[in-house]
Coordinates of C-alpha atoms in Angstrom, one line a residue:
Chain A
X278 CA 29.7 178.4 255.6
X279 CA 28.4 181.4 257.5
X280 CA 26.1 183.8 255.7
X281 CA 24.8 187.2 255.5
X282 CA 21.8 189.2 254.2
X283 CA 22.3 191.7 252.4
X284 CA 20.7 194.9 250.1
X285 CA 22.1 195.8 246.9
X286 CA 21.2 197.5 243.9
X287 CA 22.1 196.2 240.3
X288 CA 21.2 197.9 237.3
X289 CA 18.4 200.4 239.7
X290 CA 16.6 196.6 240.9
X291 CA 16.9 196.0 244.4
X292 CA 17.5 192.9 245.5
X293 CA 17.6 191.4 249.0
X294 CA 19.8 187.9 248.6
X295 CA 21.1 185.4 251.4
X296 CA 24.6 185.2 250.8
X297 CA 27.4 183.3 251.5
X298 CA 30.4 185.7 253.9
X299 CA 33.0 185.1 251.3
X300 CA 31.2 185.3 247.9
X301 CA 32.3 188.0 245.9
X302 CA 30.4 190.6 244.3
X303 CA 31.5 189.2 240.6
X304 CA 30.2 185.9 241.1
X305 CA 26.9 187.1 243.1
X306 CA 26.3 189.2 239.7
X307 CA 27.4 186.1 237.5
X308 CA 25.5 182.9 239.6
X309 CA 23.2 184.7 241.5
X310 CA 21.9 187.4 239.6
X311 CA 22.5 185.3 236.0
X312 CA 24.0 188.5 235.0
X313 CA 27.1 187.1 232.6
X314 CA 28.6 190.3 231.3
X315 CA 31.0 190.8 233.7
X316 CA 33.5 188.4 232.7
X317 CA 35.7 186.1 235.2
X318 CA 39.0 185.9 233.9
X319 CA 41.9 186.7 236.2
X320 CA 40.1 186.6 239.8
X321 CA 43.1 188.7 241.4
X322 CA 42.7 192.3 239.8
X323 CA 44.6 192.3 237.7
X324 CA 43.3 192.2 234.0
X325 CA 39.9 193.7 234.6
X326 CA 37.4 192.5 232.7
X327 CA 35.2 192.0 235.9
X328 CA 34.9 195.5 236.2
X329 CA 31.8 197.3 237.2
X330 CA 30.9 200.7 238.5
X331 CA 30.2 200.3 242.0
X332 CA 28.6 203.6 243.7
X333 CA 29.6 206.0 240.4
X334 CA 33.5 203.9 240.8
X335 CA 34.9 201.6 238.5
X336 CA 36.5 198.6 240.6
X337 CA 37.2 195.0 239.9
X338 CA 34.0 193.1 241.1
X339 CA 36.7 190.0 241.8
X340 CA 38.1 191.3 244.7
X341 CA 34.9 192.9 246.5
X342 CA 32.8 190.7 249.0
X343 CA 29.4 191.0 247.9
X344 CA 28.9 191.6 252.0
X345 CA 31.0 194.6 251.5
X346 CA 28.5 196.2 248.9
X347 CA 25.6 195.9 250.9
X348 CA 23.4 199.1 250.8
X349 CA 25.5 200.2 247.4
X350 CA 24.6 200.7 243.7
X351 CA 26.3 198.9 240.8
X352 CA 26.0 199.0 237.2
X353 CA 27.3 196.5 235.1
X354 CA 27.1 196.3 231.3
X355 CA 23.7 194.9 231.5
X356 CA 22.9 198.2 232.8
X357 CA 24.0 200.2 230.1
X358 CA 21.4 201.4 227.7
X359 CA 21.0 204.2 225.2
X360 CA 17.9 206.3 223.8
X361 CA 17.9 204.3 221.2
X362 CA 19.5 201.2 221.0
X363 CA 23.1 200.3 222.6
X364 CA 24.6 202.9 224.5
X365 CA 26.9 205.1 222.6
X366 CA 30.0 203.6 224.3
X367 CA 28.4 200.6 222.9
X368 CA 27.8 202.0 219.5
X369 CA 31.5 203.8 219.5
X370 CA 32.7 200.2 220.3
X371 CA 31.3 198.6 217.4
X372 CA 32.0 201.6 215.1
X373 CA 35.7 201.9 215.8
X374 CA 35.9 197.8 215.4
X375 CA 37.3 197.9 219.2
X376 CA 35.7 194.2 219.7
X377 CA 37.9 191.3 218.6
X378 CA 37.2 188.3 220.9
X379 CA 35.1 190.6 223.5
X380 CA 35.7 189.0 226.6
X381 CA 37.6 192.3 227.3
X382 CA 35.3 194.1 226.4
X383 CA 32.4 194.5 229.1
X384 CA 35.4 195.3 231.2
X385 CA 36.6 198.1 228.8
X386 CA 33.2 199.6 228.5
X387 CA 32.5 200.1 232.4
X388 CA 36.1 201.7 233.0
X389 CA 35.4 204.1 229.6
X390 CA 31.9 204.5 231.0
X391 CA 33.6 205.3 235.0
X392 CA 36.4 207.5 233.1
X393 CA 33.6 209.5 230.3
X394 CA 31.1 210.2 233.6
X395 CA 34.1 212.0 235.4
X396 CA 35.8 213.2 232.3
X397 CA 33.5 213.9 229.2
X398 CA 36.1 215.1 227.0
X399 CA 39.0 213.2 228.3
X400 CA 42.7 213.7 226.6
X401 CA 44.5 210.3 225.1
X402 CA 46.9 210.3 228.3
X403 CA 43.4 209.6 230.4
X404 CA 42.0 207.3 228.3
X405 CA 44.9 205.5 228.7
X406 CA 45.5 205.7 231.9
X407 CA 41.7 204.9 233.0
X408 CA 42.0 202.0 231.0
X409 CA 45.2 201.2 232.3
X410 CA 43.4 198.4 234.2
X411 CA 41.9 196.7 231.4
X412 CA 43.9 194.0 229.3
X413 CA 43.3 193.1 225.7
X414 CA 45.2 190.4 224.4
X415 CA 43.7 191.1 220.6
X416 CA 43.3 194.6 219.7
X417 CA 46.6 196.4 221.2
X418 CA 44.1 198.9 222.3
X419 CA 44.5 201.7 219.5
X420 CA 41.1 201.0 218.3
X421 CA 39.7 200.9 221.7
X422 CA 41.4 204.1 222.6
X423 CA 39.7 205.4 219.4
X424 CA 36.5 204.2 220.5
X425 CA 36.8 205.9 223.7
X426 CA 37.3 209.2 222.1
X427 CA 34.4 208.8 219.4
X428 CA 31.7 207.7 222.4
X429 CA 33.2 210.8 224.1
X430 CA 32.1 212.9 220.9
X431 CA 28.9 211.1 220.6
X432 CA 28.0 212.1 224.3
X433 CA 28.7 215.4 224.1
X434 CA 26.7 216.1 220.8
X435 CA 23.7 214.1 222.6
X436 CA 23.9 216.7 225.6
X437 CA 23.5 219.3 223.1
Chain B
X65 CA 35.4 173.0 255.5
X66 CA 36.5 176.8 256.3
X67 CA 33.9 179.2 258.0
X68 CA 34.5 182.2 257.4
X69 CA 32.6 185.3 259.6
X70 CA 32.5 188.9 258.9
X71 CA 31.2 191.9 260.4
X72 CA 31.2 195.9 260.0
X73 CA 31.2 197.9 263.3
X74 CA 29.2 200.6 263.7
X75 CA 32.3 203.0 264.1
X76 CA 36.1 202.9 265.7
X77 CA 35.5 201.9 269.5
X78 CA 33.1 198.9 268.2
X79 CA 35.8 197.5 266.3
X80 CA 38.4 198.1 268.8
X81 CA 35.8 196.1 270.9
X82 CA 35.6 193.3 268.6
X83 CA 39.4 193.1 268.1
X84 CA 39.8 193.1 272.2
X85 CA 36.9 190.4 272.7
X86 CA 37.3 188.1 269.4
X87 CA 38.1 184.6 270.3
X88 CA 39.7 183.8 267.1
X89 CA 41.7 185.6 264.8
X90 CA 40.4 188.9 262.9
X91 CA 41.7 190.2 259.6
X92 CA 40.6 193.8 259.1
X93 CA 39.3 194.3 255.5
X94 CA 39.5 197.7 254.0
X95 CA 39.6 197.9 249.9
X96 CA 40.0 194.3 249.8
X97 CA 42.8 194.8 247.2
X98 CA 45.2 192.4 249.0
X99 CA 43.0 189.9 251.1
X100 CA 40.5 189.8 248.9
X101 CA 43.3 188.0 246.4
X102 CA 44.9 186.0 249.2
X103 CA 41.5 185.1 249.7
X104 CA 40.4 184.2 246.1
X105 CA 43.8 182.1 245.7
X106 CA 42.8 179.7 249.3
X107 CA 45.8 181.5 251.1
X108 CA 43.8 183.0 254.1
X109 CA 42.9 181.1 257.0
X110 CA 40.1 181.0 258.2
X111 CA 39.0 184.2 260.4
X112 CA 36.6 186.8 261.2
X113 CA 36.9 189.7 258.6
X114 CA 36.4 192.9 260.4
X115 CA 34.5 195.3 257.6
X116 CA 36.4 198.8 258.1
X117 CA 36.5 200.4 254.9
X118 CA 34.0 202.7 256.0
X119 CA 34.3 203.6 259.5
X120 CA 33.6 207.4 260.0
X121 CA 36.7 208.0 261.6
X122 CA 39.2 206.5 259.4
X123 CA 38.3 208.1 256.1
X124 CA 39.1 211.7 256.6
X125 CA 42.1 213.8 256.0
X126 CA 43.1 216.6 258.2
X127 CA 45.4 219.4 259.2
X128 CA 45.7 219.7 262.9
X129 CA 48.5 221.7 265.2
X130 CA 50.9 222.2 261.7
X131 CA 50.9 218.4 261.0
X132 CA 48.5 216.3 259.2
X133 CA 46.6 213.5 259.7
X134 CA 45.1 210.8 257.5
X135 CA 42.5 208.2 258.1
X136 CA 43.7 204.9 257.5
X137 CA 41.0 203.5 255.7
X138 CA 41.3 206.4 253.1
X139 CA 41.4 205.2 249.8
X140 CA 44.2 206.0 247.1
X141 CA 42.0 207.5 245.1
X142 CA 40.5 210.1 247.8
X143 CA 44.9 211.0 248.6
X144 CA 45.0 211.6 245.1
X145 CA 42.4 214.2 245.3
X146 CA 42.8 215.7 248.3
X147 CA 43.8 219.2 247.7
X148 CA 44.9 219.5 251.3
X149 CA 47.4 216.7 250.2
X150 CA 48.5 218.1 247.1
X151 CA 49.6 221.2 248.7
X152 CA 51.1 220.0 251.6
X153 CA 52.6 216.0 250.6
X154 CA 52.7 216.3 247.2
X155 CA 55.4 213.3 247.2
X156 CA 52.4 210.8 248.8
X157 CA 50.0 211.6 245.9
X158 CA 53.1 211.0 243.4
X159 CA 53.5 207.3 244.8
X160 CA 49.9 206.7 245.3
X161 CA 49.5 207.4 241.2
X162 CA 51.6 204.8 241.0
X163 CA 49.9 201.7 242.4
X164 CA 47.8 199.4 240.4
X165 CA 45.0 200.4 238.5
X166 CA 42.3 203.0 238.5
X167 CA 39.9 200.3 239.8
X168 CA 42.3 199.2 242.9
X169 CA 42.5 202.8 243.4
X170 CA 39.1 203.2 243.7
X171 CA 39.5 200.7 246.7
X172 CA 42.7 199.9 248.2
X173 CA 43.7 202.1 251.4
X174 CA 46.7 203.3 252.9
X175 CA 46.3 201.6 256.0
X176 CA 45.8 198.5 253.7
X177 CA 49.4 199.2 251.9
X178 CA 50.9 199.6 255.3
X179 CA 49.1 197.0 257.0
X180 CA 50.4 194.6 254.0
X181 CA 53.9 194.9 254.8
X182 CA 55.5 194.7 251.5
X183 CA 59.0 195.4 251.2
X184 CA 57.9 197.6 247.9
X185 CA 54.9 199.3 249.3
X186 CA 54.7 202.2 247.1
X187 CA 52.9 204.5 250.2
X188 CA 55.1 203.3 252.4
X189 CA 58.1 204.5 250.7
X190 CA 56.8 207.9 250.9
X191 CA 55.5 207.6 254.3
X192 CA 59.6 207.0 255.0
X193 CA 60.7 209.9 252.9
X194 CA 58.5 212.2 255.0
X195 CA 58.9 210.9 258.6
X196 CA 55.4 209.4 259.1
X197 CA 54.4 208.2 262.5
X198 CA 51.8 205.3 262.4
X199 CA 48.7 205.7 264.6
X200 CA 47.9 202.1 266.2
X201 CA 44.9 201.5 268.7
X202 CA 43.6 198.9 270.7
X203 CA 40.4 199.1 273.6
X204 CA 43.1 199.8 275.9
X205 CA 45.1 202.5 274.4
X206 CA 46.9 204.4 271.1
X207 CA 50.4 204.7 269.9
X208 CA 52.1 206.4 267.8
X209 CA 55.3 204.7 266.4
X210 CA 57.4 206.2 263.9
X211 CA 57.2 204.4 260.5
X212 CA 61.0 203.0 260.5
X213 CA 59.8 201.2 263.5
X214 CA 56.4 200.0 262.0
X215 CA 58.0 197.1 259.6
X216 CA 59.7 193.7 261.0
X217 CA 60.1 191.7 257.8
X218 CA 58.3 191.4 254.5
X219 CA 54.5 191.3 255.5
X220 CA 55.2 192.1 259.1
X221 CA 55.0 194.6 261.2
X222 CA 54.4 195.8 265.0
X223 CA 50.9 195.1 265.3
X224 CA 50.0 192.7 268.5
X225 CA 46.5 191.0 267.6
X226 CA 44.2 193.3 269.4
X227 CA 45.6 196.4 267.3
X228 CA 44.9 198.2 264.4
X229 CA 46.1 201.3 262.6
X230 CA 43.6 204.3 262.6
X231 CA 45.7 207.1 261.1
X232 CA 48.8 208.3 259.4
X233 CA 50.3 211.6 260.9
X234 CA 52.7 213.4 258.3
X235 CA 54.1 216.9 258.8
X236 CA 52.8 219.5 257.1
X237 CA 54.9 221.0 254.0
X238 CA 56.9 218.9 252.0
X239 CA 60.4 219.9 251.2
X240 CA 61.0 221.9 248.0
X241 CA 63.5 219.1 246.5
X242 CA 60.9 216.0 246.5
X243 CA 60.2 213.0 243.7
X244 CA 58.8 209.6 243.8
X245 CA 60.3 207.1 241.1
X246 CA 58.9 204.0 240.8
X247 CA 60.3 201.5 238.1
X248 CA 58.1 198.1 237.7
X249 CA 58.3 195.8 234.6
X250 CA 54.7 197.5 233.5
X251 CA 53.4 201.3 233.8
X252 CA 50.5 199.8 235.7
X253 CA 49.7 197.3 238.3
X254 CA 53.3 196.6 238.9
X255 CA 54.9 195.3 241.8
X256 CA 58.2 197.7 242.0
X257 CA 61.4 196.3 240.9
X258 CA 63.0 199.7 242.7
X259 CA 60.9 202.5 243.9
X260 CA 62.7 205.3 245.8
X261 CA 61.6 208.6 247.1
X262 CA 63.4 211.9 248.7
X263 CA 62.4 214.7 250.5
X264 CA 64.8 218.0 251.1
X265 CA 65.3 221.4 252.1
X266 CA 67.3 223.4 250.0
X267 CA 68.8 226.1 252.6
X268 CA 70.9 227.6 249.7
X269 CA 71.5 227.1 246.4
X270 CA 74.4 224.4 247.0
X271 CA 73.3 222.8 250.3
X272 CA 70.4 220.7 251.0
X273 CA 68.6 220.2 254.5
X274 CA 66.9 217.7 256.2
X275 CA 67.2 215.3 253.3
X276 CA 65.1 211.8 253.5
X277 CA 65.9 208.6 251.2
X278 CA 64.0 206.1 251.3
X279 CA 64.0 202.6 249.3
X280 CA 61.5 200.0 248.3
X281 CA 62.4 196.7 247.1
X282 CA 65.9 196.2 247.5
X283 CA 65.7 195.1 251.9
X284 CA 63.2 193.0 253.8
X285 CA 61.5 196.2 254.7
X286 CA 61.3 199.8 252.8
X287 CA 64.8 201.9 254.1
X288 CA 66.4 205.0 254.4
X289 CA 70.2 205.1 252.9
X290 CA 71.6 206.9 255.7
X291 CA 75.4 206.6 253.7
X292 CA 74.0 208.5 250.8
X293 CA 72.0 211.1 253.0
X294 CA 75.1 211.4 254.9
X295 CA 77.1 212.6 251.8
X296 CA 73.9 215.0 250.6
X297 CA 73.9 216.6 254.2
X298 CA 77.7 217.2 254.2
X299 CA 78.8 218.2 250.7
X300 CA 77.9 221.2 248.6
X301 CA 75.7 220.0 246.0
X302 CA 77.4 219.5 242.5
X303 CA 78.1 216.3 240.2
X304 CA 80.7 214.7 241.9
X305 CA 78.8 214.9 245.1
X306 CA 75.5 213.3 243.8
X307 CA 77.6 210.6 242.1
X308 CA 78.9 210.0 245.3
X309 CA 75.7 210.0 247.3
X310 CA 74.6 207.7 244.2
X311 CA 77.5 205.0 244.9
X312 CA 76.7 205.0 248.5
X313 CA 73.3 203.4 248.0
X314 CA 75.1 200.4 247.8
X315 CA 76.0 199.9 251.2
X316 CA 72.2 200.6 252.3
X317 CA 70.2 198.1 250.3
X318 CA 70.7 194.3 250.4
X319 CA 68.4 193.6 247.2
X320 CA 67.7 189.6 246.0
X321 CA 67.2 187.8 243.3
X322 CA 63.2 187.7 242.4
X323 CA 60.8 186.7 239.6
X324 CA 61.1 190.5 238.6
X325 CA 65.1 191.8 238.6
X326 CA 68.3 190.5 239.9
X327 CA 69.9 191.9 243.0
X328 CA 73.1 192.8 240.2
X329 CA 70.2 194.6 238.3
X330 CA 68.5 196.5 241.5
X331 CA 72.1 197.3 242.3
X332 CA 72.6 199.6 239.6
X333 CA 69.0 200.8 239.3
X334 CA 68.7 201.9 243.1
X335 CA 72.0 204.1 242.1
X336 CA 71.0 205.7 239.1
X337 CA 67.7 206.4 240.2
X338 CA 69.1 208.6 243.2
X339 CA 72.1 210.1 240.8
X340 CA 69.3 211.1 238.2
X341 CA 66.6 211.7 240.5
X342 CA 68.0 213.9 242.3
X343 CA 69.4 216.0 239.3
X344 CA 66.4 216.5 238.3
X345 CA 64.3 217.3 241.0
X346 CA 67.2 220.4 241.9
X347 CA 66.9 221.7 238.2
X348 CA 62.9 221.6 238.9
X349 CA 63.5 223.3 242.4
X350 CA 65.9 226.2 241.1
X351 CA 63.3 227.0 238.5

């Protein structure tokens, strides 16, 4: 197995890593790193709970070669902090009783987080369509929608 | 035990280099949106992938002598935003909102979509409706082929080994009777069960000009329905006409049986979609 050296930023650490040419960036953050938020589920794209925000873009970490992301900056859920405490997408999360089983939920977070950084008062129509790559097989996503739009609310009153 | 190699060249004329000189096979990697699953599910052999998602000269969008060019390792995401785009080929925005999800957006490129092949490639249903010619280089020289020439079967296409595509060269303005429909079995991350998109002139109220149709899903390749853009070109535009452009779908689409619709099914979508389409998009242009 050939391998490649690369330097990558996760949650502002640098790390320089040894890596395999065909690991992907989900399971370098999951076995390497020991970082288990991002969930493994689908490994195609398609459900995205192994999203993280890679360079300020939400993208499925299944489907990027680690080797790709050398020299880039990711932030996974790990990453997420508040002034005090969880992070209010977090906090909105809990609140709005978004989380059922959670393994969607890491997933869900980064994308609100990806879609709230470009969009801090985002309509219904964008939250649903910036979550539009997210599955939840327990909520049926009203109360994650909900969620989406109280964290927005909390933001805003923070930066004010 | 596979052994897989990569690499990302310093800019174009180092990968043409690499493609010219490599030994073994090369799979050029853009988003990864595509190989990166055939590569997660163990159906990619093994091969040199050739890191171009970033290459300087592939990623930028352009207006040059009235026609425009686009990188091919431009991203849907960055087509979606480009303002040059959304005045000048609005229709390739339209299909490019359509593909996956915000996070394959974030990565996937329209070289990738072509390169791909699929019968149903949203992009590349545009590219048809507006006449795109495909940009393909090698150490040795360029081409430009026009896209209804591009695609040889479902995930095939013109490219000899050594090649690659570098950019997508659309005239400027789009026609003022233009829509992208795409219907998939989900809003997002579908595969298309029928996607279609036109592009026209309207020279008067009752005649169109220069009118495209093209199809996704229902041929071993995206097509144009010359029988029903026969019938637009010729007839003054009213209810019976588009009814009958509508009908003549059928004799420019060969669609199968799949996991997601019948051929019976893709039949009768691919002619309602133009019938209604169409009718639509020339209430939206006379307003």
């Amino acid at each position: 197995m050939c391998k490649i050296n690369i330097t990558i930023t996760v949650n502002n650490v640098v790390y320089h890593e040894q890596v395999p040419v065909t690991m992907t960036l989900l399971d370098f953050l999951r076995e390497r790193l020991g970082l288990t938020g991002t969930k493994a589920v689908c490994r195609e794209g398609e459900c995205g709970a192994c999203t993280v925000i890679l360079n300020g873009q939400a993208v499925n970490s299944c489907l990027i070669l680690v080797a790709q992301a050398h020299g880039s900056q990711v932030l996974t859920i790990e990453g997420l902090t508040g002034t005090r405490g969880d992070h209010p997408i977090q906090q909105a999360f809990i609140d709005a009783g978004a989380v059922q089983c959670g393994y969607c939920t890491p997933g869900m977070i980064m994308a609100s987080k990806a879609l709230l950084d470009q969009y801090p008062q985002p309509t219904e129509e964008q939250i649903r369509q910036a979550l539009s790559g997210n599955i939840c097989r327990c909520t049926g996503y009203t109360k994650i929608i909900a969620a989406v739009e109280q964290a927005a609310k909390m933001l805003t009153e923070e930066r004010s | 035990m596979k052994s897989f190699q990569f690499q990302t060249p310093d800019c174009l004329a180092h990968a043409l280099e690499i493609l010219a000189q490599s030994q073994g096979p090369v799979r050029l990697l853009g988003g990864g949106t595509d190989l990166g699953v055939a590569l997660q599910q163990g159906r990619l052999a093994t091969c040199l992938l050739l890191n171009i998602a970033n290459l300087p000269e592939l990623t930028t969008i352009e207006e040059e002598d009235g026609h425009l060019s686009i990188g091919s390792s431009v991203t849907y995401d960055q087509l979606i935003a480009s303002p040059l785009l959304q005045r000048q080929a609005p229709l390739l925005i339209q299909a490019a909102r359509t593909v996956g999800s915000p996070q394959i957006r974030n990565r996937g490129t329209i070289g990738g979509n072509l390169g791909n092949a699929s019968p149903a490639g949203d992009l590349i249903v545009a590219l048809y409706a507006l006449q795109a010619q495909i940009e393909v280089a090698s150490q040795n020289q360029t081409r430009k082929i026009p896209i209804v020439e591009f695609f040889q079967g479902p995930g095939r296409t013109v490219l000899q080994p050594h090649e690659m595509i570098t950019h997508i060269h659309l005239p400027s303005n789009s026609g003022d009777v233009t829509f992208f429909w795409k219907v998939g079995l989900r809003a997002a991350q579908a595969i298309a069960v029928v996607n279609l998109a036109v592009q026209a002139q309207r020279s008067d109220p009752e005649h169109l000009a220069n009118i495209t149709v093209a199809y996704g899903a229902v041929a071993p390749t995206v097509v144009r329905a010359p029988s029903a853009e026969e019938v637009l070109l010729t007839q003054p535009l009213n209810d019976f006409s588009l009814q009958k452009a509508a009908r003549q779908v059928q004799r420019d689409i060969t669609p199968i049986d799949d996991v997601r619709a019948s051929a019976r099914y893709r039949q009768l979508l691919a002619r309602d979609m133009l019938y209604y389409g169409l009718q639509e998009a020339l209430e939206k242009a006379a307003s």
